[in-house]
Amino acid sequence: GASSRASKNPPFALEAARELVAPKPTLREKAEFEGGGFWEEHDDLLTRAWQELGPRHGDLYKYGHTFEKRYLSKALRRAARDAREGGNETSARDLFKEVVPGVFASEELFTQEFLNDLLEELEHVQGSGIPMRRPNGMNRYGVILDHVGLESSIQGLVEASVRPLASMLFPELVGVEDADEHFAFTVQYDTAGDTELAKHGDASVVTLNLCLGRPGWTGGYLRFFERGGSGFHVGSSVFKALPRGNASAGSGDLSFRPGLAVLHRGQHKHQALPLVDGVRTNAIVWLMGKHGVVRVAPYAEHEQLSVYERWHRTSANALEL
Ligand SMILES: O=C(O)CCC(=O)C(=O)O
Ligand SMILES: [Fe+2]
C-alpha cells in the first residue's frame, strides 16, 4: 500500500536531488565518459525527483488525442490520416521540401503551442535545481528530454508519425526494426555558452531536428556536407541502386526558423555554424534500432516497406488522428 511504499523510499526526492553535487557539465575533456557512475547511482532518486517536481504543461507528457490536437498541425494530422486510411502519401510528401539533397524540411508539422509549451517546459526543468546530464559531449546546455519524463510521449509521437515519415523519405534506411528506439534532447546556443557544434554524424538512422526558437538570433546555420562518410558514395553500385531523390546527401547551409523541422540521415555529416547573437534552441530526436543499433546498409527496393507497412506498424498508429 501507499504507506509501505513511502517508508521504503526516502521522502522528498526533489530536495535530496537538489543536494546532489553532479559532475560539472562544463568540463570538456572526455566529457561523454565522465560521471557516468553518478547518473547510474542516482537514477532512481532523479526519476522520483522529476515526478515530484511535476510538469508545467502536463499535455506534453502523454501521447494521445489531446497531444495530437494541441501539438500536431492539421496538415500533419490530415496527411497521416490520408496515408493510414487511404494508403496515399501525397499529402505527407507535400509537407516537405528537399532543401539540401537528402535534407527534407517542413514548417507544417507542429503547432505554435508545441514550440511554446516545450520552451516553457525547458525553463521549468532547467530552473528546477535537479541535476541534469548533458545530451552529448559536444553541447553543454541542452536537456535530455527522455530523462525528464518525456520519453513515453516522444515515443508515441515517433511511432505515430515521425517513424512513418522517416521511412517515407528514407525507405532505403528505415525498415521494420530500424527505428524502434529514440534518443531525444535539446541543444541550445547562445553567445555566453556554446555557440557552435563541430562537424559530426549522429548516432541515428534518421534525425528529426525541430527549431523551437526563440526568434531573433543571427548566425547559427546548420551546414551539411556532401563528403566525409555520409555512407553513400557516388559511383558505387549501392548508390546507383537507390531511388532518385533519396540517393543524395548533399552540401548546403540551412537557416532555421522557429517551427522549421528537418529530417536527414544520421550519417549525413553536419555542423552548427557559430551563433552571432541571440539564442537558438532546437529539439532533436535520433531514431535508431533496438539497443541503439544504427543501420547504414541500404535496403534494395524490393526489401523496402510498403506505404501500408509504414503507417500500420504499431498500436500507437491506431490512435485517432
Ligand atoms: O544545431 C543543430 O540544430 C544541430 C545539432 C546537432 O546536430 C546534434 O546535436 O546532433
Ligand atoms: Fe547532429
Coordinates of C-alpha atoms and ligand atoms in Angstrom, one line a residue:
G1 CA 0.0 0.0 0.0
A2 CA 0.9 3.6 -0.1
S3 CA 2.4 3.7 3.4
S4 CA 4.8 0.8 2.9
R5 CA 5.9 2.2 -0.4
A6 CA 6.5 5.6 1.2
S7 CA 8.6 4.1 4.0
K8 CA 10.8 2.3 1.6
N9 CA 11.7 5.5 -0.3
P10 CA 13.4 8.4 1.4
P11 CA 10.8 11.2 1.3
F12 CA 11.3 14.5 -0.6
A13 CA 13.3 13.2 -3.5
L14 CA 13.2 16.6 -5.0
E15 CA 15.0 18.1 -2.1
A16 CA 17.5 15.3 -2.0
A17 CA 18.2 15.6 -5.7
R18 CA 18.9 19.3 -5.3
E19 CA 21.5 18.5 -2.7
L20 CA 23.4 16.2 -5.1
V21 CA 26.7 17.5 -6.4
A22 CA 26.7 16.5 -10.1
P23 CA 29.8 16.2 -12.3
K24 CA 30.4 19.6 -13.9
P25 CA 28.7 19.9 -17.3
T26 CA 31.3 22.5 -18.4
L27 CA 34.2 20.0 -18.3
R28 CA 35.1 19.3 -21.9
E29 CA 37.8 16.8 -21.7
K30 CA 36.5 13.2 -22.1
A31 CA 33.1 14.7 -21.3
E32 CA 31.0 11.9 -22.6
F33 CA 32.7 9.3 -20.4
E34 CA 32.8 11.4 -17.2
G35 CA 30.5 10.9 -14.3
G36 CA 28.5 8.0 -15.8
G37 CA 28.6 6.3 -12.4
F38 CA 27.0 9.3 -10.7
W39 CA 24.0 9.2 -13.0
E40 CA 23.5 5.5 -12.7
E41 CA 23.9 5.6 -8.9
H42 CA 21.2 8.3 -8.6
D43 CA 18.9 7.2 -11.4
D44 CA 16.1 6.2 -9.1
L45 CA 16.2 9.3 -7.0
L46 CA 16.4 11.6 -10.0
T47 CA 13.4 9.8 -11.6
R48 CA 11.4 10.4 -8.4
A49 CA 12.5 14.0 -8.2
W50 CA 11.2 14.6 -11.7
Q51 CA 7.9 13.1 -10.6
E52 CA 7.7 15.2 -7.5
L53 CA 8.5 18.4 -9.4
G54 CA 5.6 17.7 -11.8
P55 CA 5.0 19.3 -15.2
R56 CA 4.2 22.8 -16.2
H57 CA 2.4 21.6 -19.3
G58 CA 1.0 18.2 -18.5
D59 CA -0.2 17.7 -22.0
L60 CA 3.4 17.2 -23.2
Y61 CA 3.9 14.1 -21.1
K62 CA 1.2 11.8 -22.5
Y63 CA 0.8 10.9 -26.2
G64 CA -2.8 10.6 -27.3
H65 CA -5.7 12.5 -28.7
T66 CA -5.1 15.6 -26.6
F67 CA -1.5 15.7 -27.5
E68 CA -2.2 15.4 -31.2
K69 CA -4.9 18.0 -31.2
R70 CA -2.8 20.5 -29.3
Y71 CA 0.6 19.9 -30.8
L72 CA 0.3 18.4 -34.3
S73 CA -0.7 20.6 -37.2
K74 CA -3.9 20.0 -39.0
A75 CA -1.8 19.4 -42.1
L76 CA 0.2 16.6 -40.4
R77 CA -2.9 15.0 -38.9
R78 CA -4.6 15.0 -42.3
A79 CA -1.5 13.7 -44.1
A80 CA -1.2 10.9 -41.5
R81 CA -4.9 10.0 -41.9
D82 CA -4.6 10.0 -45.7
A83 CA -1.6 7.7 -45.6
R84 CA -3.0 5.4 -42.9
E85 CA -6.6 5.2 -44.1
G86 CA -6.3 5.9 -47.8
G87 CA -2.8 4.4 -48.5
N88 CA -2.0 7.8 -50.1
E89 CA 1.2 9.6 -49.1
T90 CA 0.7 12.6 -51.4
S91 CA -0.2 15.0 -48.7
A92 CA 2.6 13.6 -46.4
R93 CA 5.1 14.2 -49.2
D94 CA 3.7 17.7 -49.8
L95 CA 4.6 18.7 -46.2
F96 CA 8.3 18.6 -47.2
K97 CA 10.7 20.4 -49.4
E98 CA 14.1 18.9 -50.1
V99 CA 16.2 22.0 -49.2
V100 CA 19.6 20.3 -49.5
P101 CA 19.9 16.9 -51.2
G102 CA 18.9 14.4 -48.5
V103 CA 17.6 17.1 -46.2
F104 CA 13.8 17.4 -46.0
A105 CA 12.3 20.5 -44.4
S106 CA 8.8 21.4 -43.2
E107 CA 7.2 24.2 -41.3
E108 CA 3.9 22.4 -41.2
L109 CA 4.4 19.6 -38.7
F110 CA 3.9 21.1 -35.3
T111 CA 1.8 23.9 -33.8
Q112 CA 3.0 27.1 -32.2
E113 CA 1.6 25.7 -28.9
F114 CA 4.1 22.8 -29.2
L115 CA 7.0 25.2 -29.5
N116 CA 5.8 27.5 -26.7
D117 CA 5.0 24.7 -24.3
L118 CA 8.3 22.9 -24.9
L119 CA 10.3 26.1 -24.4
E120 CA 8.4 26.8 -21.2
E121 CA 8.9 23.2 -20.1
L122 CA 12.6 23.5 -20.7
E123 CA 12.7 26.6 -18.5
H124 CA 10.8 24.8 -15.8
V125 CA 13.1 21.8 -15.9
Q126 CA 16.3 23.9 -16.1
G127 CA 15.2 26.1 -13.2
S128 CA 14.3 23.1 -11.0
G129 CA 17.6 22.6 -9.4
I130 CA 17.6 18.9 -10.2
P131 CA 21.0 18.0 -11.7
M132 CA 20.9 17.1 -15.4
R133 CA 23.2 15.1 -17.6
R134 CA 24.3 16.8 -20.8
P135 CA 22.9 15.4 -24.1
N136 CA 26.4 14.6 -25.5
G137 CA 30.0 15.6 -25.2
M138 CA 29.7 18.5 -27.6
N139 CA 26.7 20.5 -26.4
R140 CA 26.7 21.5 -22.7
Y141 CA 23.4 23.4 -22.4
G142 CA 20.8 21.0 -23.7
V143 CA 18.3 18.8 -21.9
I144 CA 17.9 15.1 -22.5
L145 CA 14.1 15.0 -22.9
D146 CA 13.9 11.3 -22.2
H147 CA 15.4 11.8 -18.8
V148 CA 12.9 14.4 -17.6
G149 CA 9.7 12.4 -18.1
L150 CA 9.1 12.9 -21.8
E151 CA 10.3 9.6 -23.1
S152 CA 7.0 7.9 -23.5
S153 CA 5.1 10.8 -25.2
I154 CA 8.0 11.2 -27.6
Q155 CA 8.0 7.5 -28.3
G156 CA 4.3 7.8 -29.0
L157 CA 5.0 10.7 -31.4
V158 CA 7.7 8.7 -33.1
E159 CA 5.6 5.7 -33.6
A160 CA 2.5 7.6 -34.9
S161 CA 4.2 10.0 -37.3
V162 CA 8.0 10.5 -37.1
R163 CA 8.9 7.0 -38.0
P164 CA 6.4 6.6 -40.8
L165 CA 7.7 10.0 -42.3
A166 CA 11.3 8.9 -41.9
S167 CA 10.5 5.6 -43.7
M168 CA 8.7 7.5 -46.4
L169 CA 11.6 9.9 -47.0
F170 CA 14.4 7.4 -46.5
P171 CA 12.9 4.0 -47.4
E172 CA 16.3 2.5 -48.1
L173 CA 17.2 3.0 -44.4
V174 CA 14.1 2.7 -42.3
G175 CA 12.8 -0.9 -42.4
V176 CA 10.8 -2.9 -39.9
E177 CA 13.0 -2.6 -36.9
D178 CA 15.4 0.2 -37.7
A179 CA 13.7 3.0 -35.7
D180 CA 12.2 1.2 -32.7
E181 CA 14.1 3.4 -30.3
H182 CA 14.8 7.1 -30.0
F183 CA 17.1 9.5 -28.2
A184 CA 15.5 12.9 -27.7
F185 CA 17.3 16.0 -26.4
T186 CA 17.6 19.7 -26.9
V187 CA 20.5 21.9 -27.9
Q188 CA 20.9 25.5 -27.0
Y189 CA 23.3 28.0 -28.4
D190 CA 23.9 31.5 -27.1
T191 CA 26.8 33.8 -27.1
A192 CA 27.5 33.2 -23.4
G193 CA 27.6 29.4 -23.7
D194 CA 28.0 27.1 -26.7
T195 CA 27.9 29.0 -30.0
E196 CA 28.5 26.2 -32.4
L197 CA 28.9 22.4 -32.9
A198 CA 31.7 20.7 -34.7
K199 CA 31.1 18.6 -37.9
H200 CA 29.7 15.2 -37.0
G201 CA 27.3 12.4 -37.8
D202 CA 24.6 11.4 -35.4
A203 CA 24.2 8.0 -33.7
S204 CA 20.9 7.6 -35.6
V205 CA 19.5 6.2 -38.7
V206 CA 17.4 9.3 -39.3
T207 CA 17.3 12.5 -37.3
L208 CA 14.4 14.9 -36.7
N209 CA 15.6 18.4 -35.8
L210 CA 12.9 21.0 -34.9
C211 CA 13.7 24.6 -34.2
L212 CA 11.8 25.9 -31.1
G213 CA 13.0 29.4 -31.1
R214 CA 13.4 31.9 -29.6
P215 CA 13.0 34.2 -32.5
G216 CA 15.7 36.8 -33.2
W217 CA 19.1 35.1 -33.3
T218 CA 21.6 35.6 -36.0
G219 CA 24.1 33.1 -37.5
G220 CA 23.7 29.6 -36.3
Y221 CA 23.2 27.9 -39.7
L222 CA 23.2 24.2 -40.0
R223 CA 25.7 23.1 -42.6
F224 CA 25.5 19.8 -44.4
F225 CA 28.4 18.1 -46.2
E226 CA 28.4 16.0 -49.3
R227 CA 31.5 14.1 -48.3
G228 CA 33.0 12.8 -45.2
G229 CA 31.5 9.4 -44.5
S230 CA 27.8 10.0 -45.3
G231 CA 27.6 6.3 -46.0
F232 CA 26.7 6.9 -49.6
H233 CA 29.3 7.1 -52.3
V234 CA 28.7 8.3 -55.8
G235 CA 29.8 5.7 -58.2
S236 CA 29.3 2.6 -56.0
S237 CA 26.7 0.1 -57.2
V238 CA 24.8 0.6 -54.0
F239 CA 24.4 4.3 -54.5
K240 CA 23.2 3.8 -58.1
A241 CA 20.6 1.3 -56.9
L242 CA 18.9 3.9 -54.7
P243 CA 15.8 5.8 -56.0
R244 CA 16.3 9.3 -57.2
G245 CA 15.8 11.9 -54.5
N246 CA 16.8 9.6 -51.8
A247 CA 20.2 8.8 -53.2
S248 CA 22.0 12.0 -52.2
A249 CA 23.4 13.6 -49.2
G250 CA 24.5 16.9 -50.5
S251 CA 26.0 20.0 -49.2
G252 CA 24.4 23.3 -48.2
D253 CA 23.5 25.6 -45.4
L254 CA 20.1 25.6 -43.7
S255 CA 18.7 28.7 -42.0
F256 CA 16.3 27.7 -39.1
R257 CA 13.2 29.5 -38.2
P258 CA 11.0 28.6 -35.2
G259 CA 8.7 25.8 -36.3
L260 CA 11.0 24.6 -39.1
A261 CA 11.7 20.9 -38.8
V262 CA 14.2 18.9 -40.8
L263 CA 14.7 15.2 -41.3
H264 CA 18.0 13.9 -42.5
R265 CA 20.1 10.7 -42.5
G266 CA 22.1 10.4 -39.2
Q267 CA 25.2 9.6 -41.3
H268 CA 24.8 12.8 -43.3
K269 CA 27.6 14.9 -41.8
H270 CA 26.6 18.3 -40.5
Q271 CA 27.9 21.1 -38.3
A272 CA 26.2 24.0 -36.5
L273 CA 27.9 27.3 -37.6
P274 CA 28.6 29.9 -34.9
L275 CA 25.7 31.8 -33.5
V276 CA 26.4 35.5 -33.6
D277 CA 23.6 36.9 -31.5
G278 CA 20.6 35.8 -29.6
V279 CA 19.6 32.2 -28.6
R280 CA 18.7 29.2 -30.7
T281 CA 17.0 26.2 -29.1
N282 CA 16.3 23.0 -31.1
A283 CA 14.7 19.8 -30.1
I284 CA 16.3 16.7 -31.7
V285 CA 15.1 13.2 -32.0
W286 CA 17.5 10.5 -33.1
L287 CA 15.9 7.3 -34.4
M288 CA 17.6 4.0 -34.0
G289 CA 17.1 0.3 -33.8
K290 CA 16.9 -1.7 -30.5
H291 CA 19.9 -1.3 -28.3
G292 CA 20.9 1.8 -30.2
V293 CA 21.8 -0.2 -33.4
V294 CA 22.1 2.1 -36.4
R295 CA 21.6 0.6 -39.8
V296 CA 23.7 2.1 -42.5
A297 CA 23.4 -0.6 -45.2
P298 CA 20.6 0.4 -47.6
Y299 CA 17.7 -1.9 -48.4
A300 CA 17.2 -2.8 -52.0
E301 CA 13.9 -1.6 -53.4
H302 CA 12.1 -4.9 -53.1
E303 CA 13.0 -5.1 -49.4
Q304 CA 11.6 -1.7 -48.5
L305 CA 8.4 -1.1 -46.6
S306 CA 5.1 -0.6 -48.4
V307 CA 3.0 2.5 -47.6
Y308 CA 0.7 0.3 -45.6
E309 CA 3.6 -1.2 -43.6
R310 CA 5.0 2.2 -42.8
W311 CA 1.8 3.6 -41.4
H312 CA 0.3 0.5 -39.7
R313 CA 3.2 -1.0 -37.7
T314 CA 2.2 -0.4 -34.1
S315 CA -0.8 0.0 -31.9
A316 CA 0.1 3.7 -31.4
N317 CA -0.7 4.1 -35.0
A318 CA -4.3 3.2 -34.2
L319 CA -4.8 6.4 -32.3
E320 CA -7.5 8.6 -33.8
L321 CA -6.0 11.5 -35.7
Ligands
LIG1 O1 22.5 22.8 -34.1 C1 21.6 22.0 -34.5 O2 20.5 22.3 -34.8 C2 22.0 20.5 -34.7 C3 22.6 19.9 -33.5 C4 23.1 18.5 -33.9 O3 23.4 18.2 -35.0 C5 23.2 17.5 -32.8 O4 23.0 17.8 -31.7 O5 23.4 16.3 -33.2
FE2 FE 23.8 16.2 -35.2

